[in-house]
Coordinates of C-alpha atoms and ligand atoms in Angstrom, one line a residue:
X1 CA -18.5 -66.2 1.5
X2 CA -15.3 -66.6 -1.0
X3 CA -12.7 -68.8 0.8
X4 CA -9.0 -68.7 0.4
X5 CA -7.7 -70.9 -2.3
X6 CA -4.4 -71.7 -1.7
X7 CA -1.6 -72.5 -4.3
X8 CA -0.4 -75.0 -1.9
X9 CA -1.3 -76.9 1.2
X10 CA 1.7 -78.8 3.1
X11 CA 0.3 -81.4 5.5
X12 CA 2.9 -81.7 8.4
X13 CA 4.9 -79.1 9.3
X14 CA 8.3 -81.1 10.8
X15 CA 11.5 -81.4 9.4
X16 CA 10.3 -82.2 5.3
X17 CA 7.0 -80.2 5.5
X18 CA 7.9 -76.7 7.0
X19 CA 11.2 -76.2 5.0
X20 CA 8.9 -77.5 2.3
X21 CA 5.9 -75.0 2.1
X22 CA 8.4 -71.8 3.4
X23 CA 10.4 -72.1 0.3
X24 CA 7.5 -72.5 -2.2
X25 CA 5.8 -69.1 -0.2
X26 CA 9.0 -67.5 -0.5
X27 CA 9.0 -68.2 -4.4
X28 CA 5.3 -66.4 -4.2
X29 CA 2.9 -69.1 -4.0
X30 CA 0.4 -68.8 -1.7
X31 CA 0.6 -71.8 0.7
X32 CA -1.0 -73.2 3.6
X33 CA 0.8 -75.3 6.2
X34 CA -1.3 -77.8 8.1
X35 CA 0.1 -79.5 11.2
X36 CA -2.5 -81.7 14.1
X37 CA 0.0 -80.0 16.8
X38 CA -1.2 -76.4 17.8
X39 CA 1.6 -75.3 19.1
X40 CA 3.5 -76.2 15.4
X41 CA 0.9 -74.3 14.2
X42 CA 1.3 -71.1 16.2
X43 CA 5.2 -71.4 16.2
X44 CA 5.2 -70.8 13.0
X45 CA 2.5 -68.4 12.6
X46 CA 5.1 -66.4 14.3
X47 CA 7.4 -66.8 12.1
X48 CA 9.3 -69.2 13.9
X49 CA 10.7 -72.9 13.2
X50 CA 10.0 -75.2 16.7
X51 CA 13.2 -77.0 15.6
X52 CA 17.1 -76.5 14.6
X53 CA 17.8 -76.3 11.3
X54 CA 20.6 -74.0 9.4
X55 CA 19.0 -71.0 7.5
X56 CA 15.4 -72.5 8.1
X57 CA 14.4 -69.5 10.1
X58 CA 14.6 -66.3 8.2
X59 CA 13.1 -68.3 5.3
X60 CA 10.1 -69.6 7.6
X61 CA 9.8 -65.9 9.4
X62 CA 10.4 -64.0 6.3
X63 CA 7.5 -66.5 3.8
X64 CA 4.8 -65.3 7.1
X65 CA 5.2 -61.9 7.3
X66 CA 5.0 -61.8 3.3
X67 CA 2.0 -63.3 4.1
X68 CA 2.4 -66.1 1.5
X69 CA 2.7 -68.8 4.7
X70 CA -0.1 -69.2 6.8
X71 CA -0.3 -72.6 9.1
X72 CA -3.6 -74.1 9.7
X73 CA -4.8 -77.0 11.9
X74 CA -7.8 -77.9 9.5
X75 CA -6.8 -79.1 5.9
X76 CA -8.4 -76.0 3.8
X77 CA -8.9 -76.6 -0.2
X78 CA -5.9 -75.9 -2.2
X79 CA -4.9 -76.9 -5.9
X80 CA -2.1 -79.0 -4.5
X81 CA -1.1 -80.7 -1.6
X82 CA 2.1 -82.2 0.0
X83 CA 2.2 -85.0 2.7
X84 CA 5.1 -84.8 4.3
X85 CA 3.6 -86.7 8.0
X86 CA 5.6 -89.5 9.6
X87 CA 5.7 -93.0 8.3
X88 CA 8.0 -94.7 11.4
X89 CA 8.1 -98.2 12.2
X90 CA 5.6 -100.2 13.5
X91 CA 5.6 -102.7 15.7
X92 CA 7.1 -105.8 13.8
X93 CA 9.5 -103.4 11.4
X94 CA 6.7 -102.8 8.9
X95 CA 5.8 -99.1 8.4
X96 CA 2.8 -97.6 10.5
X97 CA 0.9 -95.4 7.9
X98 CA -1.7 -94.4 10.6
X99 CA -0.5 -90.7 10.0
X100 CA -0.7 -90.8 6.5
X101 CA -4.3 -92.7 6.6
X102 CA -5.5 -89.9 8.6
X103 CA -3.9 -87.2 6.7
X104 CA -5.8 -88.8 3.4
X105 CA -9.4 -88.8 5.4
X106 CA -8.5 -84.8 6.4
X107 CA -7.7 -84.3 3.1
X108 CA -11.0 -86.4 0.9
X109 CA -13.0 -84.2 1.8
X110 CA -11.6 -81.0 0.6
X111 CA -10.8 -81.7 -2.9
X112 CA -13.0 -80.5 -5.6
X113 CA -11.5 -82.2 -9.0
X114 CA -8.5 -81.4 -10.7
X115 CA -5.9 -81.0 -7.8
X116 CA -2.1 -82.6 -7.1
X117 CA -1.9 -84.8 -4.3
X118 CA 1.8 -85.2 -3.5
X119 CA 3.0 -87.6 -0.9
X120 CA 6.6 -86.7 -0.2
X121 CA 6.6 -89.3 2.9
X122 CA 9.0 -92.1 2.8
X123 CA 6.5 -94.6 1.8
X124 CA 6.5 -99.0 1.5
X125 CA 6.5 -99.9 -1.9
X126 CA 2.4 -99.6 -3.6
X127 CA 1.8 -97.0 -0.9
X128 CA 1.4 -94.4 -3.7
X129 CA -1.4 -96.4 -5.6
X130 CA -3.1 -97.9 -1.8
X131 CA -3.5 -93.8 -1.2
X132 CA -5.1 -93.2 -4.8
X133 CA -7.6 -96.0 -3.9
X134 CA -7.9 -95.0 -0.5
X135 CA -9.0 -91.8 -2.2
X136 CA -11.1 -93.3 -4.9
X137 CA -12.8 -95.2 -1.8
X138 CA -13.9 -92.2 -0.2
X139 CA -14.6 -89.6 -3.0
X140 CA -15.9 -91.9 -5.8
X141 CA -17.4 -88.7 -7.7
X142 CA -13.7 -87.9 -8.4
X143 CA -13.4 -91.0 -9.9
X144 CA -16.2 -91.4 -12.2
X145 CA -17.1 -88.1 -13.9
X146 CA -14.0 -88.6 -16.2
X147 CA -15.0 -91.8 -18.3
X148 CA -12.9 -95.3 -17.9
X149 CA -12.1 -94.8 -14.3
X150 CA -9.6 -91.6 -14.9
X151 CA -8.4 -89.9 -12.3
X152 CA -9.9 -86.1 -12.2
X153 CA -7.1 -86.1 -8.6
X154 CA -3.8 -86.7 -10.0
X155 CA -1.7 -88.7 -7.0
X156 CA 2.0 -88.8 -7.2
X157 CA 4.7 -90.0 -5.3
X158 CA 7.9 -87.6 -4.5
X159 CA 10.4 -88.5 -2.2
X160 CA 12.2 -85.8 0.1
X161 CA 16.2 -86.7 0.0
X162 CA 17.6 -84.0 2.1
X163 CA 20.0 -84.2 4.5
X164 CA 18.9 -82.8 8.1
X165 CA 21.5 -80.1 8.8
X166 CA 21.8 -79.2 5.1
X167 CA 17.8 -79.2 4.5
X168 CA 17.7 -75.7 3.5
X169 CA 20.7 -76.0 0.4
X170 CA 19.5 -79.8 -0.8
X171 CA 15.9 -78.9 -0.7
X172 CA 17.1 -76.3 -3.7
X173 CA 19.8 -78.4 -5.1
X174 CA 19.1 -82.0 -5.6
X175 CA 18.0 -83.9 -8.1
X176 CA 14.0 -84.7 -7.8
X177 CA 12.5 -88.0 -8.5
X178 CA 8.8 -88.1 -9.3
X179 CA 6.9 -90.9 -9.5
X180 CA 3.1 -90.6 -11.3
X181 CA 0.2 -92.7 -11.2
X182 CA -0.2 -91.2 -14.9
X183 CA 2.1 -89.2 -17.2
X184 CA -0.1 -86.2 -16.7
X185 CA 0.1 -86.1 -12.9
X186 CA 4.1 -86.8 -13.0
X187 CA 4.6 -83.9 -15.7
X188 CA 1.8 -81.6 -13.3
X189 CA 4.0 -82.4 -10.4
X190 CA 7.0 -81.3 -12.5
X191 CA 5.5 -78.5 -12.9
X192 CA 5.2 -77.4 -9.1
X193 CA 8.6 -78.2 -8.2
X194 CA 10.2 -76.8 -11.0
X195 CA 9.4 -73.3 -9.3
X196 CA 11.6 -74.2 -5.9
X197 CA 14.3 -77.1 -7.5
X198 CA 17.4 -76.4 -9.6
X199 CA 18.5 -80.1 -9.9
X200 CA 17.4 -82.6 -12.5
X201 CA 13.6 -83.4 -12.2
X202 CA 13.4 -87.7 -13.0
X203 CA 10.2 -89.1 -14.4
X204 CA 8.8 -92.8 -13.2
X205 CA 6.7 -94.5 -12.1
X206 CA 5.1 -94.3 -8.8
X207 CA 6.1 -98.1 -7.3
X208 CA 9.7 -97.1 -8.5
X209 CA 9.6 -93.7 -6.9
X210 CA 9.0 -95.3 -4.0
X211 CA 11.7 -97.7 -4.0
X212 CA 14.1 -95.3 -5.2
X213 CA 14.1 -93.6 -1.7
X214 CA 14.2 -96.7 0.1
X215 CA 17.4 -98.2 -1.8
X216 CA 19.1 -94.8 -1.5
X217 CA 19.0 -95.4 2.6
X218 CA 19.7 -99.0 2.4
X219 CA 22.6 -98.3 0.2
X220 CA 24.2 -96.1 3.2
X221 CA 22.6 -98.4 5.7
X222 CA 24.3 -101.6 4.0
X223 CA 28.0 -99.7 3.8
X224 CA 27.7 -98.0 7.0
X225 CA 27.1 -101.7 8.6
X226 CA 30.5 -102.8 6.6
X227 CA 32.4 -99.8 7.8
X228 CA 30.2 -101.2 12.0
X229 CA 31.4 -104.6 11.2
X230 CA 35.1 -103.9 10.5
X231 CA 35.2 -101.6 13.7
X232 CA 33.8 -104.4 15.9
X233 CA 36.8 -106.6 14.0
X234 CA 39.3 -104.3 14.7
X235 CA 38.5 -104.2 18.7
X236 CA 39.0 -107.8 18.6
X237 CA 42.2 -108.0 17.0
X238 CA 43.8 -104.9 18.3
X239 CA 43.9 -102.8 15.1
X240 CA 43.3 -98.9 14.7
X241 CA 40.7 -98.7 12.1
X242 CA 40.8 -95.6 11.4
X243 CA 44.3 -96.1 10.0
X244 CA 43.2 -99.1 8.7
X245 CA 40.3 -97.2 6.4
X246 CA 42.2 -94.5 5.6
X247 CA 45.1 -97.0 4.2
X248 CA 42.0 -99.2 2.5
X249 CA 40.3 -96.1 1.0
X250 CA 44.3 -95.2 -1.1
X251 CA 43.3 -98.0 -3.3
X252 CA 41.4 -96.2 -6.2
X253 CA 38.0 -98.6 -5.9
X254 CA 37.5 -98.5 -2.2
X255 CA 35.7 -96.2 -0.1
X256 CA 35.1 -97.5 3.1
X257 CA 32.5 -95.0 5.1
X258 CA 33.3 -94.2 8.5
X259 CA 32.4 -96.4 11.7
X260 CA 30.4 -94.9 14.7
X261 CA 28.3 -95.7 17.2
X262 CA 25.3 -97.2 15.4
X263 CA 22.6 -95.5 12.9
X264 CA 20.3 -93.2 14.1
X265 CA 17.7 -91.3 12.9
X266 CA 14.2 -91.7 11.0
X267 CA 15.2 -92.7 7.3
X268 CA 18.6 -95.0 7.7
X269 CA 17.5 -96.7 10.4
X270 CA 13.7 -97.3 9.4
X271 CA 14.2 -97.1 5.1
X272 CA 15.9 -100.7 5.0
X273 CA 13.1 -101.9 7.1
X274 CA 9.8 -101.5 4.8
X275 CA 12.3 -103.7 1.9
X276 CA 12.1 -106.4 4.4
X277 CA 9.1 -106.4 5.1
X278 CA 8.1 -106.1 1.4
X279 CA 9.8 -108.9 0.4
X280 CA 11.6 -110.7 3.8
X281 CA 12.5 -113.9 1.7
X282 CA 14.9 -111.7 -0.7
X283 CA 16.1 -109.1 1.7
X284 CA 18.7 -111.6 3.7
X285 CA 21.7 -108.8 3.8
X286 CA 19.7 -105.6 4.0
X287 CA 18.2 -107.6 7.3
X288 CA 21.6 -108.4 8.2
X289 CA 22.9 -104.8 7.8
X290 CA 20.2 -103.4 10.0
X291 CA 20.8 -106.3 12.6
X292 CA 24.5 -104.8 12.7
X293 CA 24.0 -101.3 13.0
X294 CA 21.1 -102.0 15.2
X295 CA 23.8 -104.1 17.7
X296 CA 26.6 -102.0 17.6
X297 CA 25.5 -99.3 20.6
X298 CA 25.7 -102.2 22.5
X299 CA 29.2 -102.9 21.9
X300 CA 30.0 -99.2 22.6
X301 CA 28.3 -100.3 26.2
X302 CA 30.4 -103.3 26.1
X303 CA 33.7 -101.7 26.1
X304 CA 32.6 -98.9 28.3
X305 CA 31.4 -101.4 30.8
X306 CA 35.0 -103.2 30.4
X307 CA 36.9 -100.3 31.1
X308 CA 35.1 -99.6 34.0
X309 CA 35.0 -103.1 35.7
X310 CA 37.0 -101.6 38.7
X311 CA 35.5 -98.2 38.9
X312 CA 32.2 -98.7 39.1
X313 CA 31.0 -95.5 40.1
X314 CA 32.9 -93.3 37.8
X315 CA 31.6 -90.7 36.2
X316 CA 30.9 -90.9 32.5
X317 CA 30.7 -87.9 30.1
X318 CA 28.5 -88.9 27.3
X319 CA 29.0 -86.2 24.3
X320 CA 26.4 -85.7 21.8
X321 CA 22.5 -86.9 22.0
X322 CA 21.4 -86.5 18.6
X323 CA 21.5 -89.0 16.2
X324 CA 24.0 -86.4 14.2
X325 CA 26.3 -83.9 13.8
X326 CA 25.1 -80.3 14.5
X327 CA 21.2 -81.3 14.6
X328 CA 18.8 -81.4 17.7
X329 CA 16.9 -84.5 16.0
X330 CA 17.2 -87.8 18.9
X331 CA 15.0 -89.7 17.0
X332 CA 16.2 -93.3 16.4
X333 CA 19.6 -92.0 17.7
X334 CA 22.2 -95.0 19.0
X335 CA 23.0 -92.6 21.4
X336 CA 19.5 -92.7 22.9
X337 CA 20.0 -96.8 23.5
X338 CA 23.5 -96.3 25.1
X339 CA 22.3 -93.5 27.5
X340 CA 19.8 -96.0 28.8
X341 CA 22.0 -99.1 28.5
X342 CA 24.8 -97.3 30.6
X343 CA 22.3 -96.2 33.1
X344 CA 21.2 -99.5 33.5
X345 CA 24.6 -101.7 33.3
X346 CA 26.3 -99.0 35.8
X347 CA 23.9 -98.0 38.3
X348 CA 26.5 -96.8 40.7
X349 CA 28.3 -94.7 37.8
X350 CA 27.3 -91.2 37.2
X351 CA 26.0 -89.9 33.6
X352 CA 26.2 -86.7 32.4
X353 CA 24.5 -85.9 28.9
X354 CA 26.1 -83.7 27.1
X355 CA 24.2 -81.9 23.8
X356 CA 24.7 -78.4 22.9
X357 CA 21.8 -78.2 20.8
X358 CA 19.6 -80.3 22.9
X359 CA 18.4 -78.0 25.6
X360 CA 15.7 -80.7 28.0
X361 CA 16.6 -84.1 28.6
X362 CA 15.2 -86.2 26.4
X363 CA 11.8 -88.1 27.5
X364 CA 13.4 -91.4 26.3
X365 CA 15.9 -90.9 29.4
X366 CA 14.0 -89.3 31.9
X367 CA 13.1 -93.2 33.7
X368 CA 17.1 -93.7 33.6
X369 CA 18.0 -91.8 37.2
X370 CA 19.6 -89.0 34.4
X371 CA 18.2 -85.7 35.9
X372 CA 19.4 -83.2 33.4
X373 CA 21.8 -82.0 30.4
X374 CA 25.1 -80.7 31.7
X375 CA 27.1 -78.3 29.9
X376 CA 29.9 -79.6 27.6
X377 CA 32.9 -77.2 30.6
X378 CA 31.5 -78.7 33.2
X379 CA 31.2 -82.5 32.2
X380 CA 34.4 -82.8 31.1
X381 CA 35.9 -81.4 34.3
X382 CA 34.2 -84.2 36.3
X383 CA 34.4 -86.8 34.1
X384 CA 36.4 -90.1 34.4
X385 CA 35.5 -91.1 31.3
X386 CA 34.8 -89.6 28.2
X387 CA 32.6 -91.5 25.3
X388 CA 32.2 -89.3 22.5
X389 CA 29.0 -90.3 20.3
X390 CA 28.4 -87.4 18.2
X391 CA 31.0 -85.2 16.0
X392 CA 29.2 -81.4 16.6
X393 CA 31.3 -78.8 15.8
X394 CA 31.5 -78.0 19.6
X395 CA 33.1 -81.1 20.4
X396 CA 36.1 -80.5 17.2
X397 CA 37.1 -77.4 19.9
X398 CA 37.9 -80.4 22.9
X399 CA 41.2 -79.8 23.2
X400 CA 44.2 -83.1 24.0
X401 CA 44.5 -80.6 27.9
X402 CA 40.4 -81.0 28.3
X403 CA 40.9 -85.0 27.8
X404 CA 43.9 -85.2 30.0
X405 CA 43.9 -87.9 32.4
X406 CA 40.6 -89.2 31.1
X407 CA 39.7 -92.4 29.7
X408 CA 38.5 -91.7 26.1
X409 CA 36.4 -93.3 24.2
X410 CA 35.8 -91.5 20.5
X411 CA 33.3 -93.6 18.8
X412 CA 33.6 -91.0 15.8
X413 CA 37.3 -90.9 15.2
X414 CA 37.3 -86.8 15.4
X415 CA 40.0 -86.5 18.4
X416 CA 42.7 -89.4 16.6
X417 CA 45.0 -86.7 15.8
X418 CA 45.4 -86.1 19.9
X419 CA 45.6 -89.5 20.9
X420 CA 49.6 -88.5 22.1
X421 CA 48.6 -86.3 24.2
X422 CA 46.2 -88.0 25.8
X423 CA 47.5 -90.8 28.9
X424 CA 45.0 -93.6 28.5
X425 CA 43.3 -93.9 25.3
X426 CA 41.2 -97.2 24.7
X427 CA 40.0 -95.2 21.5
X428 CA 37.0 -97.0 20.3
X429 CA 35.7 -97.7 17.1
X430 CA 32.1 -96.2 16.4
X431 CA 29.7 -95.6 13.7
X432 CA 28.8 -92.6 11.5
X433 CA 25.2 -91.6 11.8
X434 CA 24.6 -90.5 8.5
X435 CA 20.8 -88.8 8.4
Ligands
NAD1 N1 13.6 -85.7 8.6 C1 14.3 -86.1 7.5 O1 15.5 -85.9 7.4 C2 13.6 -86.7 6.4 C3 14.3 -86.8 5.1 C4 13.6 -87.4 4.0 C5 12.4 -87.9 4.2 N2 11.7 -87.8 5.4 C6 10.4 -88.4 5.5 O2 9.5 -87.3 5.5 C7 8.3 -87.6 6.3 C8 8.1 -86.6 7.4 O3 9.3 -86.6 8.2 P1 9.6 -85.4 9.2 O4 11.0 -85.6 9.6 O5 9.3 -84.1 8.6 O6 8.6 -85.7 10.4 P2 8.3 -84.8 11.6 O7 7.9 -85.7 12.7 O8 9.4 -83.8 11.8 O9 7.1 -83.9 11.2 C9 5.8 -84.5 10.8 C10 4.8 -83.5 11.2 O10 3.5 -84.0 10.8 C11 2.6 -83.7 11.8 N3 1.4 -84.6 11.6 C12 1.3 -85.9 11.9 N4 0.1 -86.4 11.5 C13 -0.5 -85.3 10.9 C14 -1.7 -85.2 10.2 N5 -2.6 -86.2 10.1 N6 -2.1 -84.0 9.7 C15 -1.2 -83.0 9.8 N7 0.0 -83.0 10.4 C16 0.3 -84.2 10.9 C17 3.3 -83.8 13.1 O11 2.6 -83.1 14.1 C18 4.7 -83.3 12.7 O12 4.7 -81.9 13.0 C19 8.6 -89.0 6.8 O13 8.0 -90.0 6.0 C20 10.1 -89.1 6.8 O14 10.5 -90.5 6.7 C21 12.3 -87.3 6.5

């Protein structure tokens, strides 16, 4: 019996992976999207994305009912393959590659010679070369045919660099770095995403690929942390520092980024980590930067917990769940840690979530005595206090009369501008969750 041959199987069908193998079926290959998760699987087989992301869903709906996107649980052959699973932190901040180990043992089996192996996670330096070995391990026919050891499976490494909420334009528009194991498999790789990416397409090596990503995180991570420090300063001494950035950032070499209330997510938050742990001895500041951003939810708690000293069981509107602006992603999100830390400082206080684009309440607080989400109206009406964690577009429309009365606490500097109007204002400092 002939079997499909697709153009193009994507392994992981999340936030990288579905956006991934929709746009190459809607450029007319013929791809296959493999996810473990059934229901992933059959969400999308429908035509539907199981997540919120701008623009990803007539792309997704429209690439099935072409026909050129099909999602699979069972890796089928193909003459290229993207891994786009998790790689998230393991215990002890180095990077738990289970996902991708068992992606590679789905995947060994299938290949027949002469196909792409792209792994698009965000990967430890070496990873790249440990999976070409892994693979060598497994399939030495591959290996050998070829004379000298050559590779007949060309393995390359390609970080994803998109921003979650913009996935859909960046995917398209960035610049590509590709990072090949040999020439031929970096110029083959070239060669695939030249059909979906308009930016520059960057040649290297596969170690270097690797880093690239990683430094491109820790580089936000490190000046995020700056921008974390200065805001924890400014508490202390009394100073607005918003004002105070916005007068350092006139000066024509400064750009201070914004404070918030720590760094959420699953690259900024995890990236910095796999540097450490690849070289801990040389890493002293990007261990410092993390150690920062990581500690500055719990200031937020702090100064909640200080305003409330006498009012112990006020009622707290927290606004925004997601670890940014306009996305349902929780994942690593500070404002995950100061849910919980809240609950568990002020157990006579009561909390009331607030996310308009996440609908359940979170399994990471369901131990915290937090029942439910409440709606953004009906939060604010109760609410003594007001912390503001996340800057959705929902939360822009607050108005100074929604606020009045209320303590405020903006950790994102979006409501300065109605400070005025507002009575008591112990507006806080807080830290820009960059994705
Ligand atoms: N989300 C982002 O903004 C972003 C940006 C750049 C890079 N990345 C990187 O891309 C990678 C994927 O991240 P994501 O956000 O898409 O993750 P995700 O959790 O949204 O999706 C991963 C998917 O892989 C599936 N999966 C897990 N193991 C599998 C296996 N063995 N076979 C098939 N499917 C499997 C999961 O069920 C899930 O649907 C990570 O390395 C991440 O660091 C993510």
């Amino acid at each position: 019996m002939q079997t499909t041959v697709y153009d193009l199987a994507v392994i992981g069908l999340g936030y990288i992976g579905l956006p991934t193998a929709a746009i190459f079926a809607a450029k007319g290959k013929l791809v296959a999207g493999v996810d473990v998760k059934q229901a992933t699987v059959d969400a999308v087989n429908r035509g539907e994305v199981p997540f919120v992301e701008p623009d990803m869903g007539v792309v997704v709906s429209g690439a099935v009912s072409l026909g050129n996107l099909v999602a699979m649980t069972e890796v089928p052959h193909a003459n290229a393959y993207i891994i786009a699973v998790p790689t998230p932190l393991a215990e002890g901040k180095g990077a738990d590659m289970s996902y991708l180990t068992s992606a590679v043992e789905a995947l060994a089996p299938k290949l027949r010679g002469g196909e792409l192996v792209i792994l698009e996670s965000t990967s430890p330096p070496g990873t790249t070369e440990r999976l070409a070995a892994h693979l060598a391990r497994v399939r030495p026919d591959l290996w050998s045919g070829a004379g000298e050891g050559a590779a007949q499976v060309h393995v390359v490494h390609s970080p994803e660099r998109v921003l979650p909420g913009r996935i859909m334009i960046e995917m398209a528009t960035n610049d590509r770095v590709i990072g090949g194991l040999t020439d031929e498999g970096a110029q083959l790789a070239k060669k695939l995403y030249e059909v979906i990416c308009q930016g520059e397409i960057l040649l290297t090596d596969a170690t270097t690929a690797e880093m690239t990503k990683l430094v491109e995180n820790t580089f936000r991570d490190v000046n995020i942390a700056f921008a974390n420090e200065l805001s924890v300063i400014c508490d202390k001494l009394g100073i607005d520092v918003w004002r105070l950035i916005e007068l350092a950032n006139h000066h024509p070499r400064v750009n201070v980024l914004r404070p918030g209330p720590g760094v959420g997510g699953h690259c900024i938050a995890v990236d910095p980590w796999f540097i450490v742990d690849a070289a801990p001895q040389e890493s002293g500041l990007i261990r410092t930067a993390r150690e920062v951003n990581d500690a500055k939810p719990h200031h937020v708690v702090d100064r909640v917990t200080e305003l409330l000293t006498d009012r112990e069981s006020a009622t707290v509107a927290v606004l925004g769940l997601a670890f940014k602006a306009n996305i349902d992603d929780v994942r690593e999100s500070p404002s995950m840690t100061i849910v919980q830390e809240l609950a568990r400082r002020l157990p006579l206080a009561t909390i009331l979530p607030v996310d308009p684009h996440v609908e359940d309440l979170p399994a990471a607080l369901k131990n915290t005595g937090i029942t439910a989400m409440h709606s953004l109206p009906e939060a604010l009406a109760a609410a003594d206090v007001v912390l503001l964690l996340v800057d959705h577009d929902q939360f822009l429309a607050v108005t100074p009369q929604d606020l009045e009365g209320k303590l405020v606490i903006d950790t994102k500097g979006i409501w300065n501008d109605r400070q005025a109007a507002v009575p008591v204002q112990p507006v806080l400092a807080g830290a820009d969750s960059v994705g």
